[in-house]
Short mmCIF file of C-alpha atoms in Angstrom, two decimals:
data_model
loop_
_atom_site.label_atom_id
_atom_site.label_comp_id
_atom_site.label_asym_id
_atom_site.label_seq_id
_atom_site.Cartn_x
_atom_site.Cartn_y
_atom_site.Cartn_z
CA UNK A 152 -28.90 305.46 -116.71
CA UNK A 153 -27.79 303.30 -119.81
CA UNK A 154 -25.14 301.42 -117.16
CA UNK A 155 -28.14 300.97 -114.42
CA UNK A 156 -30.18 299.78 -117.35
CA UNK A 157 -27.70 296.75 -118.32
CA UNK A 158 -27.36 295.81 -114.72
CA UNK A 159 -30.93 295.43 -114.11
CA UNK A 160 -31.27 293.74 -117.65
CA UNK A 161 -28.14 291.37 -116.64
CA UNK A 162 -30.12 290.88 -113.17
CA UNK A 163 -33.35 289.79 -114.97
CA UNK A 164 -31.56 287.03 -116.79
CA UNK A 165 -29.26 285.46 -113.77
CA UNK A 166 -32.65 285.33 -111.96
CA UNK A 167 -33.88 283.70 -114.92
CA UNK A 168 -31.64 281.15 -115.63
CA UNK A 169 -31.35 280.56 -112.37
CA UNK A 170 -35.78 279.93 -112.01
CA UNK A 171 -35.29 277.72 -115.29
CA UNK A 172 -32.55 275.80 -113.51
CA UNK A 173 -34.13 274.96 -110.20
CA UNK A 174 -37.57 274.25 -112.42
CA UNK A 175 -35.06 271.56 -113.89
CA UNK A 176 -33.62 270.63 -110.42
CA UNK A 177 -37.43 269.93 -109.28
CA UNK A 178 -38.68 268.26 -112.25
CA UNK A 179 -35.66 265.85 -112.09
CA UNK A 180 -35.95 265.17 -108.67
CA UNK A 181 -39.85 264.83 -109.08
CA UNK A 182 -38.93 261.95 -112.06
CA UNK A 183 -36.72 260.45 -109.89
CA UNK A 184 -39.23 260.20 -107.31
CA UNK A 185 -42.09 258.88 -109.57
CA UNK A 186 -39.77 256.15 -110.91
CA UNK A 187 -38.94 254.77 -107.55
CA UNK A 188 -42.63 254.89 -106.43
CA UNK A 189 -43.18 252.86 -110.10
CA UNK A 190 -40.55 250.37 -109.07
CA UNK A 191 -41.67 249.58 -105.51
CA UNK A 192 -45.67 249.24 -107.00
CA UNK A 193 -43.78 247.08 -109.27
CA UNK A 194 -42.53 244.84 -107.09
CA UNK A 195 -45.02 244.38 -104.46
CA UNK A 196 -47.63 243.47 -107.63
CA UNK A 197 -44.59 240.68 -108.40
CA UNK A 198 -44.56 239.78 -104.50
CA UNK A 199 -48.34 240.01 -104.03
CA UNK A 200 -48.83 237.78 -107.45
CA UNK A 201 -45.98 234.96 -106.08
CA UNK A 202 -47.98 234.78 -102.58
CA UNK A 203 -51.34 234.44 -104.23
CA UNK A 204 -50.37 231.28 -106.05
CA UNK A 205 -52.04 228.07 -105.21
CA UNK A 206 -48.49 226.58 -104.72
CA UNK A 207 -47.91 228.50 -101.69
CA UNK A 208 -50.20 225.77 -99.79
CA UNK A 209 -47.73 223.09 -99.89
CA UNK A 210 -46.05 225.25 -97.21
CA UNK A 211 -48.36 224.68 -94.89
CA UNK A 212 -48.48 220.76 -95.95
CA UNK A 213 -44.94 220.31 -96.01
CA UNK A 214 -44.52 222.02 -92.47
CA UNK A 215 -47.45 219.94 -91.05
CA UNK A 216 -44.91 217.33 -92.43
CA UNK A 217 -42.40 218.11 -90.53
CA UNK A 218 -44.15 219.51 -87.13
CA UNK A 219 -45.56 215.80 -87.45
CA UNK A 220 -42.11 214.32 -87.83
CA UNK A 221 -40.75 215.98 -84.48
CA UNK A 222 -43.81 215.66 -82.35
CA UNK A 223 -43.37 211.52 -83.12
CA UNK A 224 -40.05 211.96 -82.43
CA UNK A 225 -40.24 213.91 -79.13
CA UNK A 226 -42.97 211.30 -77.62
CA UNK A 227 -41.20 208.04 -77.60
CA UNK A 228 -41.43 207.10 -74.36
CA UNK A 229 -44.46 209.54 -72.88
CA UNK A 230 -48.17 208.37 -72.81
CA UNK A 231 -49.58 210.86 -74.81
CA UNK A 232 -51.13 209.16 -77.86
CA UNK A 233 -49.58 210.86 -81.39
CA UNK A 234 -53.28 210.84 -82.33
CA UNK A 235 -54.24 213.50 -79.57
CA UNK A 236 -50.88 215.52 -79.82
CA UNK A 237 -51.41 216.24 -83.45
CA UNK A 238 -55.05 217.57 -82.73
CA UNK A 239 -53.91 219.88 -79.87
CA UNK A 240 -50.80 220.96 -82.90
CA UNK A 241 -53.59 221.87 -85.01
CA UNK A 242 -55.52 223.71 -82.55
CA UNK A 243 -52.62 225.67 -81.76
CA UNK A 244 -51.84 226.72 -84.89
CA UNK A 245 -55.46 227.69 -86.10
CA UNK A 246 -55.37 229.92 -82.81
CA UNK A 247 -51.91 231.23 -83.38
CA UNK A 248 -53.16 232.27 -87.02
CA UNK A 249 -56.17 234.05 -85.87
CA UNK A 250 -53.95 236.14 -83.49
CA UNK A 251 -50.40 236.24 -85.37
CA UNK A 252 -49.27 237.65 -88.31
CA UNK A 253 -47.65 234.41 -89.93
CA UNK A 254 -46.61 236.26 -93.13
CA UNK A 255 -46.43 233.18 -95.82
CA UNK A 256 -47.03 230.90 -93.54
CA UNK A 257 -50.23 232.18 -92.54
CA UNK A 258 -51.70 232.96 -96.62
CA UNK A 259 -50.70 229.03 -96.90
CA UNK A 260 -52.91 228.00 -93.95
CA UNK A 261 -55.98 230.63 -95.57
CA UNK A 262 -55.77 228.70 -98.29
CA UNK A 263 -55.97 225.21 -96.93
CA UNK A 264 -58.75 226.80 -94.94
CA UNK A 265 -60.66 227.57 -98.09
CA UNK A 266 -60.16 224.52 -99.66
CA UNK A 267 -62.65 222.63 -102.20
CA UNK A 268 -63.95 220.04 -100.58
CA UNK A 269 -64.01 217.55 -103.25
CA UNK A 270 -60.39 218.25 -103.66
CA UNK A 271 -59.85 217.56 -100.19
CA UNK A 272 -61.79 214.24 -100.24
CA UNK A 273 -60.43 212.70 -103.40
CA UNK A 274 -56.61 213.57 -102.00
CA UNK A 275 -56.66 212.05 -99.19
CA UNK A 276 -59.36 209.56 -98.90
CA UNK A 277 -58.62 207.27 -101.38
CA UNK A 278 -55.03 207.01 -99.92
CA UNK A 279 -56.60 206.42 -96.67
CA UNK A 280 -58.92 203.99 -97.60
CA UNK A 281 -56.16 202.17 -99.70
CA UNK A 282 -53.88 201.83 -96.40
CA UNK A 283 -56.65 200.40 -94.20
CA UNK A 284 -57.61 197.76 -95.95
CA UNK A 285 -54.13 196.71 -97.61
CA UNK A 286 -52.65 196.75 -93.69
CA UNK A 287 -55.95 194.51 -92.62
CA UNK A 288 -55.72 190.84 -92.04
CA UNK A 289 -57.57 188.77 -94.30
CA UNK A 290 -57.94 185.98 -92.20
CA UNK A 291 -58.98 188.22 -89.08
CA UNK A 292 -61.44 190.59 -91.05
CA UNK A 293 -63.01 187.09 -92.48
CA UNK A 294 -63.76 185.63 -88.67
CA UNK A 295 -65.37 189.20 -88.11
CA UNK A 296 -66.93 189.91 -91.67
CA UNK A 297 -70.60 189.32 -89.45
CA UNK A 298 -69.87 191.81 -86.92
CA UNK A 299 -68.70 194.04 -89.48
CA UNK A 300 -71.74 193.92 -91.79
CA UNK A 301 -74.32 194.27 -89.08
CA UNK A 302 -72.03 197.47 -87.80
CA UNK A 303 -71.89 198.90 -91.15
CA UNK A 304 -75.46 198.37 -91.94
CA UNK A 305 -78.15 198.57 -89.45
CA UNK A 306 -75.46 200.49 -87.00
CA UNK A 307 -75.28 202.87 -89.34
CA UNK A 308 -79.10 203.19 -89.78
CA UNK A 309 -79.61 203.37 -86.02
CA UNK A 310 -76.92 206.05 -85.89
CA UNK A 311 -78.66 208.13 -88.31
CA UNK A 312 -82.18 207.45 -87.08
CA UNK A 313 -81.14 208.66 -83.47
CA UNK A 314 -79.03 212.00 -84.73
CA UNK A 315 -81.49 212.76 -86.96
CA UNK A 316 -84.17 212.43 -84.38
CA UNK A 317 -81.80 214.54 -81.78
CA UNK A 318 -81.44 217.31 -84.53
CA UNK A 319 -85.20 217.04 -85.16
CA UNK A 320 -86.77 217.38 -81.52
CA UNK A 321 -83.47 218.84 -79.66
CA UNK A 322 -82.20 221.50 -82.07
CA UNK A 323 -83.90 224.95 -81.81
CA UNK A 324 -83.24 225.22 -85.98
CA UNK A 325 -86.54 224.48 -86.82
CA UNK A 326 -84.95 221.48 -89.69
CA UNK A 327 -87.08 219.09 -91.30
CA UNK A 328 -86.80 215.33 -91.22
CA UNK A 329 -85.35 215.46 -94.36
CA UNK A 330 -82.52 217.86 -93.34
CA UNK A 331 -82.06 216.35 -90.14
CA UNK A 332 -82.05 212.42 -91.85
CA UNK A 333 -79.27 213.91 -93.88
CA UNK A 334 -77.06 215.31 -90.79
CA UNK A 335 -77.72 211.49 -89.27
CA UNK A 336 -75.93 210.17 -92.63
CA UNK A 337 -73.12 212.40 -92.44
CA UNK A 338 -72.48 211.99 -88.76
CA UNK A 339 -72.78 208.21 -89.00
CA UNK A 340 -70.47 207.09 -91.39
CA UNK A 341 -67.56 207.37 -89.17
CA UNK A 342 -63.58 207.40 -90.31
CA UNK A 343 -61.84 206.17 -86.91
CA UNK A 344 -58.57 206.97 -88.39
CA UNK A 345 -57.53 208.08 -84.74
CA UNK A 346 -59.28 205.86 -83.04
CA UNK A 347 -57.54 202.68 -84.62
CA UNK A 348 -53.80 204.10 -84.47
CA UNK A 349 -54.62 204.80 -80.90
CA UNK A 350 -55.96 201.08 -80.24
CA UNK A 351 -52.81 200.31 -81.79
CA UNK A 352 -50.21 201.95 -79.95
CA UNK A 353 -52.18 200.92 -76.88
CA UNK A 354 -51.71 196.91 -77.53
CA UNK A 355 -55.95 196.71 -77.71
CA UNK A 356 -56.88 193.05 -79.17
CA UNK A 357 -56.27 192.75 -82.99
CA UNK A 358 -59.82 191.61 -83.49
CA UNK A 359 -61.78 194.90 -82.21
CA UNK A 360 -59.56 197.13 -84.15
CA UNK A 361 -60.11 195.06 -87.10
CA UNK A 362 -63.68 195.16 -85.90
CA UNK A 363 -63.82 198.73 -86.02
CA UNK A 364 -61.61 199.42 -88.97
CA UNK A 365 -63.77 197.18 -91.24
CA UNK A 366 -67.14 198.72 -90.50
CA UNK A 367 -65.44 202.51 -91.20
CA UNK A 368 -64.26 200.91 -94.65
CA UNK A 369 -68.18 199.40 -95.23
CA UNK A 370 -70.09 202.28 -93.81
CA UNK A 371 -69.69 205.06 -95.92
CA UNK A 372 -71.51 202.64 -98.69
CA UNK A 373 -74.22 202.43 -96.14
CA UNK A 374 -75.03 206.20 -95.12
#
């Protein structure tokens, strides 16, 4: 009795030890476990906070850049004007990133999507005002400073009068003259940006692109 009491004594220990060690076992594997799942939240707060930066959107701008670079390159000697390439480019690539995961590529171009405005205006207008009128002719623009002013000024005012009038009698949105004068001014102070480098690489007369490029330089004074 006394020997078949030890062995069931010794019996209740090994099993035990042996609960206490696989209680260890689990609870080391479990730490294990929670420290990994620490280090991967870890690191995709680091990734996520690196992609949200505002300097991810040079991406986009510097591949623009270079999309730009090779679709110049690859139409020497075609008809298609650069002008009308680079808008199909961008159409193509707003599609692609409604449809496609882009990854980087495609946070870059949500951000230049949701752009300020003013930020957008003050970048890159002044630099395109500042090139149209340094590469302009003074002696040209002077012969065609009339045609200009009456362009820029009651051109304008006709342009506005009849968009605001189309917006006003056309438009089933029910807008006010005030709200429709306003569309007018907006829609008539034109920027042919395209429409000059396209006169351009077409060999049109020097005089109506100067023409045209000098009114978009006096209108916006105007609306």
């Amino acid at each position: 009795a006394r020997r078949l009491l030890a062995e069931t004594e010794l019996s209740s220990t090994e099993h035990a030890s042996t609960s206490t060690e696989a209680n260890e076992v689990h609870a080391t594997e479990g730490n294990a476990t929670d420290h990994v799942v620490e280090e991967h939240l870890v690191e995709h707060v680091v990734h996520a906070e690196h992609t949200n930066k505002y300097y991810v959107a040079l991406l986009f701008f510097f591949t623009m850049i270079t999309c730009g670079a090779l679709c110049k390159t690859m139409l020497v000697g075609t008809k298609v004007p650069y002008t009308v390439a680079l808008l199909f480019m961008g159409l193509l690539f707003g599609v692609l990133n409604s449809t496609l995961d882009f990854g980087l590529l495609g946070k870059s171009i949500s951000q230049w999507e949701t752009i300020d405005p003013h930020l957008l205006l003050f970048g890159f207008l002044p630099g395109l005002l500042f090139e149209s009128a340094f590469s302009m002719e003074w002696h040209t623009f002077k012969k065609c400073l009339s045609q200009v002013i009456i362009l820029a000024t009651v051109g304008v005012l006709i342009g506005q009068g009849l968009v605001a009038g189309f917006c006003y009698y056309v438009f089933p949105y029910d807008w006010d003259w005030k709200f429709s004068l306003l569309i007018g001014a907006i829609l008539a102070a034109t920027d042919p940006v395209a429409v000059v480098a396209l006169l351009k690489e077409l060999g049109a007369s020097k005089k109506l692109g100067t023409i045209i490029e000098g009114e978009s330089l006096m209108n916006d004074g105007t609306a």
